[in-house]
XYZ file of C-alpha atoms in Angstrom:
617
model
C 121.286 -17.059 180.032
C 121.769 -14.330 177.364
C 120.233 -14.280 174.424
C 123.249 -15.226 172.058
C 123.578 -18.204 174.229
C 119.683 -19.125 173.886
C 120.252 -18.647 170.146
C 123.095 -20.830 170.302
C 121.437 -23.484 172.018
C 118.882 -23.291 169.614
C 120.871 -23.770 166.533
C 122.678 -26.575 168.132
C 119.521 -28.397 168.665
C 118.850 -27.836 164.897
C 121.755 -29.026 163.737
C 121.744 -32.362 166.037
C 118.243 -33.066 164.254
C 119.671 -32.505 160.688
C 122.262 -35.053 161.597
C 120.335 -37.557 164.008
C 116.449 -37.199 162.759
C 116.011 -36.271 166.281
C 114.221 -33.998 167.863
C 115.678 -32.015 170.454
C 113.328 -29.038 171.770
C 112.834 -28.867 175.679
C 113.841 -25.372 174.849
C 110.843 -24.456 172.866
C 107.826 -22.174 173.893
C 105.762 -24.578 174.182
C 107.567 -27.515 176.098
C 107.919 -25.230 178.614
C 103.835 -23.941 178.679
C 103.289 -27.873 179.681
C 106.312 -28.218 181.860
C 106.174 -25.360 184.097
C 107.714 -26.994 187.235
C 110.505 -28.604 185.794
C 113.862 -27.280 187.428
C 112.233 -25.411 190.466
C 114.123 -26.103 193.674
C 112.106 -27.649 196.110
C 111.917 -24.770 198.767
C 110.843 -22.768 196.147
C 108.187 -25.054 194.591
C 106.674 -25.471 198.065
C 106.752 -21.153 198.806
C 104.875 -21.431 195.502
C 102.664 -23.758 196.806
C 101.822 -21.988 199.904
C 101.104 -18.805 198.060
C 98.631 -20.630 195.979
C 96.685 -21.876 198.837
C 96.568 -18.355 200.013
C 95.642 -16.372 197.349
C 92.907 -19.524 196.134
C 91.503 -19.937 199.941
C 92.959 -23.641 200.149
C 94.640 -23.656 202.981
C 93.111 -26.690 204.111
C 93.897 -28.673 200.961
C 97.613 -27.424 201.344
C 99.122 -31.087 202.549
C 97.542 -32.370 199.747
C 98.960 -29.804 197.178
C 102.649 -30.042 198.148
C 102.301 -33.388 197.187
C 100.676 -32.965 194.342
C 102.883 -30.820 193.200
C 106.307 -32.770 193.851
C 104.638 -35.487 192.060
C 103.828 -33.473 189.089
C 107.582 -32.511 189.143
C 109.071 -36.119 189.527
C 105.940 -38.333 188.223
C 108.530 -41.004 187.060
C 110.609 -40.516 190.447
C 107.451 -41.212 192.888
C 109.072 -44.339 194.699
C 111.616 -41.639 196.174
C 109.420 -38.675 196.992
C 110.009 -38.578 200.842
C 106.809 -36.598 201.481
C 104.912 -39.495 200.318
C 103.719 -42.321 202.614
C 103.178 -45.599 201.538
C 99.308 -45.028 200.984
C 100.205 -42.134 198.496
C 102.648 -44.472 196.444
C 99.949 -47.145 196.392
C 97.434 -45.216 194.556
C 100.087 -43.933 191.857
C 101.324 -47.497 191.403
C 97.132 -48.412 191.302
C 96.829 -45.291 187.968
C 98.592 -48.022 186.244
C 97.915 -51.367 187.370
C 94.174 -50.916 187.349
C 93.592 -48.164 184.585
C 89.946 -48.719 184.174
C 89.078 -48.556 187.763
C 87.952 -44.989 187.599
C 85.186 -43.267 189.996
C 81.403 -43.198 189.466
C 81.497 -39.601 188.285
C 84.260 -40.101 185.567
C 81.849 -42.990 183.783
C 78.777 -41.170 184.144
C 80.436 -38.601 182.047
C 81.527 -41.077 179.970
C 77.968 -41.549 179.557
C 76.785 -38.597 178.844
C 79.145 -37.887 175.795
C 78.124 -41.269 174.663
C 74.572 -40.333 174.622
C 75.771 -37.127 172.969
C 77.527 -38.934 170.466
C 74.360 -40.973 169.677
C 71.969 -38.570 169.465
C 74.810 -37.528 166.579
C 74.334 -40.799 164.843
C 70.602 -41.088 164.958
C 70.366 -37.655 163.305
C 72.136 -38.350 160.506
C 70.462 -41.373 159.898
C 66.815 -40.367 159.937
C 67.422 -39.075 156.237
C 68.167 -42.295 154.562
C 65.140 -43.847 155.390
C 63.315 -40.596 154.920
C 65.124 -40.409 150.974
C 62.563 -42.850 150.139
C 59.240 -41.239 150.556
C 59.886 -37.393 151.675
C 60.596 -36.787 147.640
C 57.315 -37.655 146.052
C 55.636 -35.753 149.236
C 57.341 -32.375 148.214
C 56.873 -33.488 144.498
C 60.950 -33.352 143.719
C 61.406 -36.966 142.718
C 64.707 -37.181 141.132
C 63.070 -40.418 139.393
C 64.849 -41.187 135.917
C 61.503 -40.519 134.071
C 60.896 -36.867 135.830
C 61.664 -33.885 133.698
C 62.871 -32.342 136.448
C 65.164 -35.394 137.881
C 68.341 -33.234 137.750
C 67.215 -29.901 139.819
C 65.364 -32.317 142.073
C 68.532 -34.432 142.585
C 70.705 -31.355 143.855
C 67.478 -30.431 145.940
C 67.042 -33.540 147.474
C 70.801 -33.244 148.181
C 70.969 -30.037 149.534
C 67.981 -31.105 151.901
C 70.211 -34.314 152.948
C 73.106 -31.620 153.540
C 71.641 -29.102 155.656
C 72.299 -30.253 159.249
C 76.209 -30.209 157.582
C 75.902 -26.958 156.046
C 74.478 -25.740 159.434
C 77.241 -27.231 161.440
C 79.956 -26.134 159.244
C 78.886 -22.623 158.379
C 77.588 -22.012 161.991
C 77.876 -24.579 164.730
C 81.323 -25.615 164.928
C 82.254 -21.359 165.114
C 79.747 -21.142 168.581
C 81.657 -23.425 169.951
C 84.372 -21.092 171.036
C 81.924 -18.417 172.258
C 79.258 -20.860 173.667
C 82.154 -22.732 175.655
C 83.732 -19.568 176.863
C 79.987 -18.528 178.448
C 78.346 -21.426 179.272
C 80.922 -23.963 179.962
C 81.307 -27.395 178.541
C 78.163 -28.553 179.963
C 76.171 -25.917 179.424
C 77.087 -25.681 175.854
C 75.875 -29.515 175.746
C 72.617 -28.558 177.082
C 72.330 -25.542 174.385
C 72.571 -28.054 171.806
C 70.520 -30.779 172.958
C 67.385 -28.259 172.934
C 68.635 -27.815 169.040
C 69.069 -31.080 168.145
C 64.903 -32.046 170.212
C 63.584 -28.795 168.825
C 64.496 -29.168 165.012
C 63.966 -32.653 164.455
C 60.391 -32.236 165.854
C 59.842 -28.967 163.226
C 61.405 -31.392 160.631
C 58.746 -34.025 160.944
C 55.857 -31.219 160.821
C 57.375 -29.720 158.179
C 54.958 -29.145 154.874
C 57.272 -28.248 152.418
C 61.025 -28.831 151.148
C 62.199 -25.339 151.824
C 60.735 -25.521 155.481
C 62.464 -29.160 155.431
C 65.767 -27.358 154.671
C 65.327 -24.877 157.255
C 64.671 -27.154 160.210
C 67.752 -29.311 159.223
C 70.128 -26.447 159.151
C 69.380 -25.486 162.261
C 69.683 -28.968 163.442
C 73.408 -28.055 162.191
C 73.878 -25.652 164.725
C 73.047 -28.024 167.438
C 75.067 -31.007 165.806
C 78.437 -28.243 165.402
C 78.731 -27.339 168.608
C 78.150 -30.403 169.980
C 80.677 -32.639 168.270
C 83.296 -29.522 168.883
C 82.544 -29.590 172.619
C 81.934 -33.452 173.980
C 85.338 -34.762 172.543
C 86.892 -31.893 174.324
C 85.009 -32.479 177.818
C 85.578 -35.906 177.509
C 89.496 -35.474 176.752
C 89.654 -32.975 179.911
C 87.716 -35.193 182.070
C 89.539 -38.090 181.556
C 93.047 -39.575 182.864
C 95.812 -40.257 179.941
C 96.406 -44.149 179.871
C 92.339 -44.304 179.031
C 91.735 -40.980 177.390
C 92.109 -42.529 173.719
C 89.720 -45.522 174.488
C 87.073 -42.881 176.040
C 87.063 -40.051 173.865
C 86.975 -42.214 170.827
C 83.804 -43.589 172.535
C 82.506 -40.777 170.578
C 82.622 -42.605 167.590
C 81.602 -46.271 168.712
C 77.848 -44.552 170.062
C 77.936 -42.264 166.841
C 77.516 -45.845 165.351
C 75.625 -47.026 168.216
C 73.125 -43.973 167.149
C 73.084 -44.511 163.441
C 72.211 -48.644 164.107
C 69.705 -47.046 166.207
C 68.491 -44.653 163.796
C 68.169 -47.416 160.948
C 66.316 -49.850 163.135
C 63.786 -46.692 163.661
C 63.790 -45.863 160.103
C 62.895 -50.356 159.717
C 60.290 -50.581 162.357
C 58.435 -47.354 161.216
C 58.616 -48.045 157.194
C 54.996 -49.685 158.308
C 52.973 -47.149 159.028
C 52.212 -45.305 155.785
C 52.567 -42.051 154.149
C 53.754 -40.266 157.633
C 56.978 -42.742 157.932
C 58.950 -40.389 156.665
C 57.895 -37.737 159.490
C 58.227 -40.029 162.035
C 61.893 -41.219 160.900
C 63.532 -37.706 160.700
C 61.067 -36.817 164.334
C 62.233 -39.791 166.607
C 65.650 -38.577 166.365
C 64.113 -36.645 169.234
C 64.703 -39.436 171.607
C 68.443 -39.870 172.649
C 67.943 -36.130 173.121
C 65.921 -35.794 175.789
C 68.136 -37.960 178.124
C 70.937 -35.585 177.203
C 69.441 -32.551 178.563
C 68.046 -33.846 181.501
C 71.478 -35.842 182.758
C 74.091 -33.492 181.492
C 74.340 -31.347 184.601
C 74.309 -34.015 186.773
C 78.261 -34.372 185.536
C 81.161 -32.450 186.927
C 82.079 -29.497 185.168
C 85.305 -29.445 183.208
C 88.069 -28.479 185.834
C 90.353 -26.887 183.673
C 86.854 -24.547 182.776
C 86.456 -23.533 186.191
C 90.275 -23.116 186.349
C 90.029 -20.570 183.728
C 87.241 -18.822 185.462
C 88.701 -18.706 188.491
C 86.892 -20.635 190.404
C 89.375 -23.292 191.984
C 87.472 -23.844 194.770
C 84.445 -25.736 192.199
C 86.901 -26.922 190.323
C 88.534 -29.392 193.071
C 85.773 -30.168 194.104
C 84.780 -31.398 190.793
C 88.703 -32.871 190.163
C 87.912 -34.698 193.497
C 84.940 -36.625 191.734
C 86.675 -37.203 189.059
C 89.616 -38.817 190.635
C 90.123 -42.149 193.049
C 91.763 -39.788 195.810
C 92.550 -36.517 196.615
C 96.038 -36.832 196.057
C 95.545 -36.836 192.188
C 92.711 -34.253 192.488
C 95.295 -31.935 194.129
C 98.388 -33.087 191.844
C 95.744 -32.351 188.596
C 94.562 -28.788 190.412
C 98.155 -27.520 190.657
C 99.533 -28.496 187.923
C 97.420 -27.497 185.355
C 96.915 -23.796 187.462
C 100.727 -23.408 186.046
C 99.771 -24.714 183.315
C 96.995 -22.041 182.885
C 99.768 -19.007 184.210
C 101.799 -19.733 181.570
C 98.724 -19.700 178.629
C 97.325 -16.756 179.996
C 100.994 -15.026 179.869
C 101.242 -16.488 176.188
C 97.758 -15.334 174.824
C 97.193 -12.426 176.631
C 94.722 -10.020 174.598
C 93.885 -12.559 172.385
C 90.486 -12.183 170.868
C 88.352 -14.563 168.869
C 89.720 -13.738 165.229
C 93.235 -13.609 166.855
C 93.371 -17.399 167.933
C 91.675 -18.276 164.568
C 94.180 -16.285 162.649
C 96.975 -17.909 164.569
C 95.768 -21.929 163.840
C 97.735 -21.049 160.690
C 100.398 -18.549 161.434
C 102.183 -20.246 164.587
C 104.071 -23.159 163.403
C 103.015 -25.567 166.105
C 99.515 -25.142 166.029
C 99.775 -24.771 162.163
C 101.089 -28.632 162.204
C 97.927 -29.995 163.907
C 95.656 -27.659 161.935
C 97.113 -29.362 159.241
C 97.252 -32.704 160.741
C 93.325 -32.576 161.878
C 91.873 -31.138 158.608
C 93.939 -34.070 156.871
C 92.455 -36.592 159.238
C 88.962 -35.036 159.093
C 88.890 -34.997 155.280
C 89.950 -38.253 155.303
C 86.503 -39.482 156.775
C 84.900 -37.784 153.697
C 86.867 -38.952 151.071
C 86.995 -42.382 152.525
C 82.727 -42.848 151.272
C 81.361 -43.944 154.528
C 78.931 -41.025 153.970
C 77.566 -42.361 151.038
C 76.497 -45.169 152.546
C 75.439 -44.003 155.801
C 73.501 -40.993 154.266
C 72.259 -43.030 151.173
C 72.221 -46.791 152.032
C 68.415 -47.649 151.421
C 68.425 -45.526 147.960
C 71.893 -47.320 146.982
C 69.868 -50.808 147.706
C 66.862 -50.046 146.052
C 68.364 -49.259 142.437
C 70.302 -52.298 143.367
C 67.407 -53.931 143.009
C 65.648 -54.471 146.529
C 62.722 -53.863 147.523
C 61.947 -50.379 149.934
C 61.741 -53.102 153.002
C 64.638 -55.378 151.673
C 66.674 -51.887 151.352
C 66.559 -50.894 154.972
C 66.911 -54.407 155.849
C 70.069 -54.045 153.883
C 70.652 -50.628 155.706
C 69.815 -51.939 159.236
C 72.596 -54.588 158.672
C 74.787 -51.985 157.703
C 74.480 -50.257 160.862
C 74.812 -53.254 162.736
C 78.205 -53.706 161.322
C 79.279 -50.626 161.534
C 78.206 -50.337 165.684
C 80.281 -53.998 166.560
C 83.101 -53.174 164.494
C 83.801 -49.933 166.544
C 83.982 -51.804 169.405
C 87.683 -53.540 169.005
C 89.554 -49.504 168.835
C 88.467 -48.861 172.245
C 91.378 -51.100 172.934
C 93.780 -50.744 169.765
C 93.613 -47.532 169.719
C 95.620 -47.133 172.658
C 98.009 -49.542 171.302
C 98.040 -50.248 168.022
C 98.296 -46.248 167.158
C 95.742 -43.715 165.595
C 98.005 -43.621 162.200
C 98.948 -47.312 162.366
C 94.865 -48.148 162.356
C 94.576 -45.615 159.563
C 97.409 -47.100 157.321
C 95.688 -50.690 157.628
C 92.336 -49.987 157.195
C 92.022 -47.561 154.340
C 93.719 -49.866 151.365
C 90.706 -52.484 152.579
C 88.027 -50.040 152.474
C 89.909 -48.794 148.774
C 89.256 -52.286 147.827
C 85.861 -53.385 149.171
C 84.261 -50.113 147.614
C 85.286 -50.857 144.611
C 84.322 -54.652 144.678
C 80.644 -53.070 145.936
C 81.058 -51.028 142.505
C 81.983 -53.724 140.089
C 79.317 -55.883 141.236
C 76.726 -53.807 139.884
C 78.030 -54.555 136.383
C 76.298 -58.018 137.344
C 73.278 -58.164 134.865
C 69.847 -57.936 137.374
C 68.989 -61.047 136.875
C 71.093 -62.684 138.243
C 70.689 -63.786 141.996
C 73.939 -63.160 143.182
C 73.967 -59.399 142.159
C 72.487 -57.616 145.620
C 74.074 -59.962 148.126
C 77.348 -59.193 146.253
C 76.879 -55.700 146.742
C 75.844 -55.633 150.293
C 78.557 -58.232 151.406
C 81.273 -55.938 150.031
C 79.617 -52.586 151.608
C 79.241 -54.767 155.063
C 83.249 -55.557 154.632
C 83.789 -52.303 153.780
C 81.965 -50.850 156.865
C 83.910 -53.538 158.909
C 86.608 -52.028 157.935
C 86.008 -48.163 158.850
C 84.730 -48.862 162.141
C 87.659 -49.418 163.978
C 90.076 -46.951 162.245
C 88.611 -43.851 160.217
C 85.639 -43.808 162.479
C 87.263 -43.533 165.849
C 90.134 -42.005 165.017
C 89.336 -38.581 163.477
C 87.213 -36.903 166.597
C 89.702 -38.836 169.300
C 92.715 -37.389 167.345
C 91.520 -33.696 166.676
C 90.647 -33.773 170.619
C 94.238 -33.861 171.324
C 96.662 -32.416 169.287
C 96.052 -28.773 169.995
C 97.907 -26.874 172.823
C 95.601 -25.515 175.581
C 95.705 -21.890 174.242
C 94.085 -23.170 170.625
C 91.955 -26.340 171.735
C 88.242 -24.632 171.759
C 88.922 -22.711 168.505
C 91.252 -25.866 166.849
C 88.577 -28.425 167.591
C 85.832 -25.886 166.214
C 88.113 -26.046 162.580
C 88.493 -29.945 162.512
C 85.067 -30.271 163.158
C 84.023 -27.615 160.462
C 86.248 -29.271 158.049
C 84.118 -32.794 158.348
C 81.036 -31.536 158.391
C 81.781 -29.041 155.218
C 82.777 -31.851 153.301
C 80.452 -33.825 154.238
C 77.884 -31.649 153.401
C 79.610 -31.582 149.994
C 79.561 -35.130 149.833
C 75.766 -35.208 150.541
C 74.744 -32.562 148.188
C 76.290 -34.340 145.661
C 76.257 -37.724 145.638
C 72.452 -38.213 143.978
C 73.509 -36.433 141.014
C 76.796 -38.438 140.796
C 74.756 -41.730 140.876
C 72.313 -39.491 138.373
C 75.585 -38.919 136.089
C 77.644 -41.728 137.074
C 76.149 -44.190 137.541
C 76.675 -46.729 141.231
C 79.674 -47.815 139.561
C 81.797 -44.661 138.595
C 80.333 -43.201 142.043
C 81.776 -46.180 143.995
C 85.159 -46.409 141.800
C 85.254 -42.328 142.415
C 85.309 -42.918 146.280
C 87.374 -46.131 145.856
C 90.001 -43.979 144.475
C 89.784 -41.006 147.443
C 90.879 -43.550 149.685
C 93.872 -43.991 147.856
C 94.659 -40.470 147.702
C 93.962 -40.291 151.532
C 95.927 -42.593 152.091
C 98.961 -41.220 150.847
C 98.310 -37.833 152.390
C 97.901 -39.823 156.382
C 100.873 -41.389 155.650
C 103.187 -38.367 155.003
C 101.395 -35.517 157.082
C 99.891 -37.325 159.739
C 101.926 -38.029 163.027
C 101.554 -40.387 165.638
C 99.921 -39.393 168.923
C 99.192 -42.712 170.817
C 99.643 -42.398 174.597
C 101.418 -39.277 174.105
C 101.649 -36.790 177.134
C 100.741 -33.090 176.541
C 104.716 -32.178 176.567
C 105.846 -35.318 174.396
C 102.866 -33.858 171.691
C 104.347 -30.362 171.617
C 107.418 -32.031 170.851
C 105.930 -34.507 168.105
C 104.257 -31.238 166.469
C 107.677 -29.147 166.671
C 108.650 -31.431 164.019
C 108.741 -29.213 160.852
C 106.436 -31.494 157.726
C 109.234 -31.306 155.389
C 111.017 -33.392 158.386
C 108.110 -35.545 158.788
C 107.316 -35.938 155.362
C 111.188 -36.791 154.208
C 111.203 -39.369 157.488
C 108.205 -41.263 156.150
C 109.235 -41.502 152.299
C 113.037 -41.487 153.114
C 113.574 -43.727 156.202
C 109.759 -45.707 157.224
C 109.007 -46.294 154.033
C 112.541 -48.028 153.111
C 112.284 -49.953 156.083
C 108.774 -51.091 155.796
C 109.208 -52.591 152.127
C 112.715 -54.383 153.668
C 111.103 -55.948 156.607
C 107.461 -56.678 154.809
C 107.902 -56.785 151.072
C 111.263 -58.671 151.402
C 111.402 -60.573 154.773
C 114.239 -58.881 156.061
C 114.366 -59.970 159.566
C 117.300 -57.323 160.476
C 116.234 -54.694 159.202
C 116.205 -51.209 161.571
C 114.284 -48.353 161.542
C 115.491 -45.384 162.915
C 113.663 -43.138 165.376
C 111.550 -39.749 164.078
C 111.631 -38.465 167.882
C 114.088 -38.760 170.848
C 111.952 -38.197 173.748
C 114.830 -39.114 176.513
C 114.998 -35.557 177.511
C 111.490 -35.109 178.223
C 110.862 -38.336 180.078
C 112.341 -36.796 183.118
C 110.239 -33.919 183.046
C 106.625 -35.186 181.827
C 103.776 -36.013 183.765
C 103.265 -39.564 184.668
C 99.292 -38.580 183.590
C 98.067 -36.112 181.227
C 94.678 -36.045 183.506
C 92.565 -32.834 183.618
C 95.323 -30.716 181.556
C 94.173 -32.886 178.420
């Protein structure tokens, strides 16, 4: 086709959008980087196939791979592949029928993020019992009678902040280069020895600056490990239960900060070293980590890149029910790969950095993932999962009746994670966002108001902690799953090490900001501004998720491209011009007819996509 006619074709599809709010791109770049077999006749595709085997030494395998790769052509066509037998059809109807039947290997990498994810939470959490006692040891109370309270309040901050100062300055950028090197598992392993190694130095630590320096390196460890194990889980895992298992990310995150505030309870006890032995035991979930993370498979696609095909079906093979999908995953994302490689040739570091903002589709989920990620921040989680004991005590508990307080907290927040393992392959990523953050706007500033209640009064701290329980009831199942889960997969293949390393550095930066802060907000504030200041972030998130954030539920790696061609003027005008209109008719005023009108026409694709995103995402 000449290039007048491409051009033509292109304008075309521009103009059917502007007239249908459709989208009509199977001609862009990147629909075909995830469709590379589309349209290939079958001779062809199978002379393709043959040279593969050859030139990768899989000649034995080759049966297997012409099937695979018919069925990565037709994936919605299977029933009336001739080369497949009956057995073959069976296990493709089975990827459906019985989506959680999944081998061995697959859930014992499942387990390994989670433990990942936990040693994340338990981390983070050591500090909120340690706020309690680790100030008077380093003499920088920020009591209200010190002299001093103000420096030692940013101090005291800036110590809370460091493992997110760390990540966000440092970590999240070695992911890229540690991932490239050492793999997805062996970039694990790095960071578990950072994450055993510094929270040891932080319990011996004998003064604040030393403090600070153990929990910025703790940062580096914490970075690159919430940049790599969403990603590793996201390759690893088969589409229809890749949002329920990478979002398990999240649910042990809060499985590791209920963890870390039953610690920071059960060693309150034992004197003036509690506070050493809070921020130390983090230590724990660690050591399981490093010992049981190369006892996974390797990320195929990794080996892929390397090279190595050979390790890499043999690891597809454990992480698939039969060899059939092993060989389908192998081939298909090998053209996949040929078509990346062709696309970022002579790429460098800076160059893929540089280009999260300068190419249009990858610019949308920059965009898309920072909004999400900020979101967390804004939303005041932090507050209380960094500062829970010290909000409860000048609430008016006692230092045991605060972490009580805290250990309930954390309790919530690990059950109420546990229902978007299943909505959030169903109910949406945006849909659980625009539902849960006008409750948590509410309940945080119900938590505030309630501190007006004079002291004396009985009802004032149970007030206070029934609306921050709400509250975390609320984030568990939306803003806490969702961020990590959706960041994991909106990239394209050529961006995902160096686009997850950016959403990850944008939560971490902010919530270093967030924790560096907040004690001289509640110093200058006040509980009650502080709350009403995070009640109304939520509100302002809010608003930005609903215009700039698109929907990615169940969405194969082609249908996402497509979803992310979408210019944001288009997006935003849909949601305030054509959702929004239709959401106030059917909810506000009970309109039982009234339509909305689609954002994206995938009909073209549906031919063409892949019945399962498996390994590619």
């Amino acid at each position: 086709m000449s290039t007048e006619k491409v051009h033509d074709a292109e304008k075309a599809s521009i103009e059917d959008y502007r007239e249908e709010h459709h989208v009509d791109l199977a001609n862009n770049v990147n629909a075909r980087i995830q469709n590379p077999l589309h349209g290939i006749p079958k001779a062809k595709l199978m002379a393709q196939v043959e040279q593969f085997a050859r030139e990768k030494g899989m000649e034995e395998q080759l049966p297997y791979l012409k099937k695979g790769a018919l069925l990565a052509q037709n994936p919605k066509d299977f029933e009336n592949i001739p080369e497949l037998d009956e057995e073959d059809r069976a296990i493709i109807r089975r990827e459906v029928t019985h989506k959680w039947s999944q081998p061995k290997d697959m859930y014992k990498t499942v387990i390994i993020c989670s433990i990942a994810a936990a040693v994340q939470g338990w981390d983070q959490e050591g500090s909120n019992g340690a706020n309690l006692s680790f100030p008077d040891e380093f003499g920088i109370s920020d009591g209200a009678g010190d002299p001093n309270a103000s420096t030692n309040q940013w101090i005291v901050g800036l110590i809370n902040s460091g493992p997110y100062v760390g990540a966000a300055l440092i970590g999240c950028w070695l992911t890229d280069p540690l991932n490239i090197l050492l793999g997805r598992r062996g970039t694990i392993f790095v960071c578990g020895i950072f994450c055993t190694l510094s929270v040891i130095g932080s319990a011996c630590a004998q003064t604040w600056p030393q403090l600070l320096t153990t929990r910025l390196l703790l940062g580096i460890g914490m970075g690159a490990k919430a940049s790599t194990v969403p990603v590793f889980a996201a390759e690893n895992t088969p589409a229809s239960i890749r949002g329920g298992l990478v979002m398990s990310w999240q649910l042990w995150t809060a499985f590791g900060i209920f963890l870390g505030v039953a610690s920071n309870l059960i060693l309150s006890g034992v004197g003036p070293i509690a506070w050493r032995l809070q921020l130390g035991s983090a230590f724990l979930p660690a050591i399981p980590l490093v010992i049981g993370v190369y006892f996974c498979p390797e990320s195929p696609r990794w080996y892929m890149k390397k090279g190595r095909y050979q390790e890499a079906y043999r690891s597809l093979k454990r992480l698939r029910n039969s060899e059939l999908q092993a060989a389908k995953d192998l081939y298909y994302v090998h053209r996949q790969l040929e078509e990346e490689f062709a696309i970022i040739k002579g790429s460098n570091y800076f160059s893929r950095f540089i280009e999260l903002f300068t190419i249009p589709r990858v610019r949308r989920a920059t965009l898309a993932s920072f909004v999400v990620m900020i979101a967390q921040q804004m939303c005041g989680i932090n507050i209380i999962a960094f500062y829970s004991s010290s909000i409860f005590v000048d609430a008016g508990y006692s230092e045991k009746q605060a972490l009580l307080a805290s250990f309930g907290f954390g309790a919530v927040n690990f059950v109420f994670a546990f229902p978007a393992v299943w909505t959030i392959d169903t109910f949406g990523r945006r849909n659980l966002l625009l539902f849960t953050f006008p409750n948590m706007a509410w309940t945080l500033l119900a938590a505030g108001m309630c501190f007006f209640i004079p002291s004396d009064n009985a009802a004032r701290v149970p007030l206070i902690a029934l609306f921050i329980f709400i509250f975390a009831a609320f984030y568990s199942p939306g803003e806490g799953p969702v961020p990590f889960t959706y960041s994991a997969e909106v990239f394209p293949l050529t961006h995902r090490e160096m686009g997850m390393s950016w959403a990850v550095a944008t939560c971490f930066f902010w919530a270093s900001v967030l924790s560096m802060t907040f004690p001289r907000m509640i110093g200058a504030l006040g509980p009650e501004g502080s709350f009403g200041f995070y009640a109304a972030l939520n509100i302002i998130a809010l608003i930005m998720i609903f215009f700039l954030l698109p929907e990615t539920k169940q969405r194969t790696l082609e249908e996402l491209d497509y979803v992310f061609a979408v210019p944001t003027s288009k997006h935003i005008a849909y949601q305030g011009g054509v959702f929004l209109p239709y959401w106030i008719k059917k909810w506000v005023f009970r309109q039982k007819h009234a339509e909305l009108k689609p954002l994206y026409n995938f009909d073209e694709v549906e031919s063409i996509t892949v019945f399962e995103k498996g390994v590619g995402h």
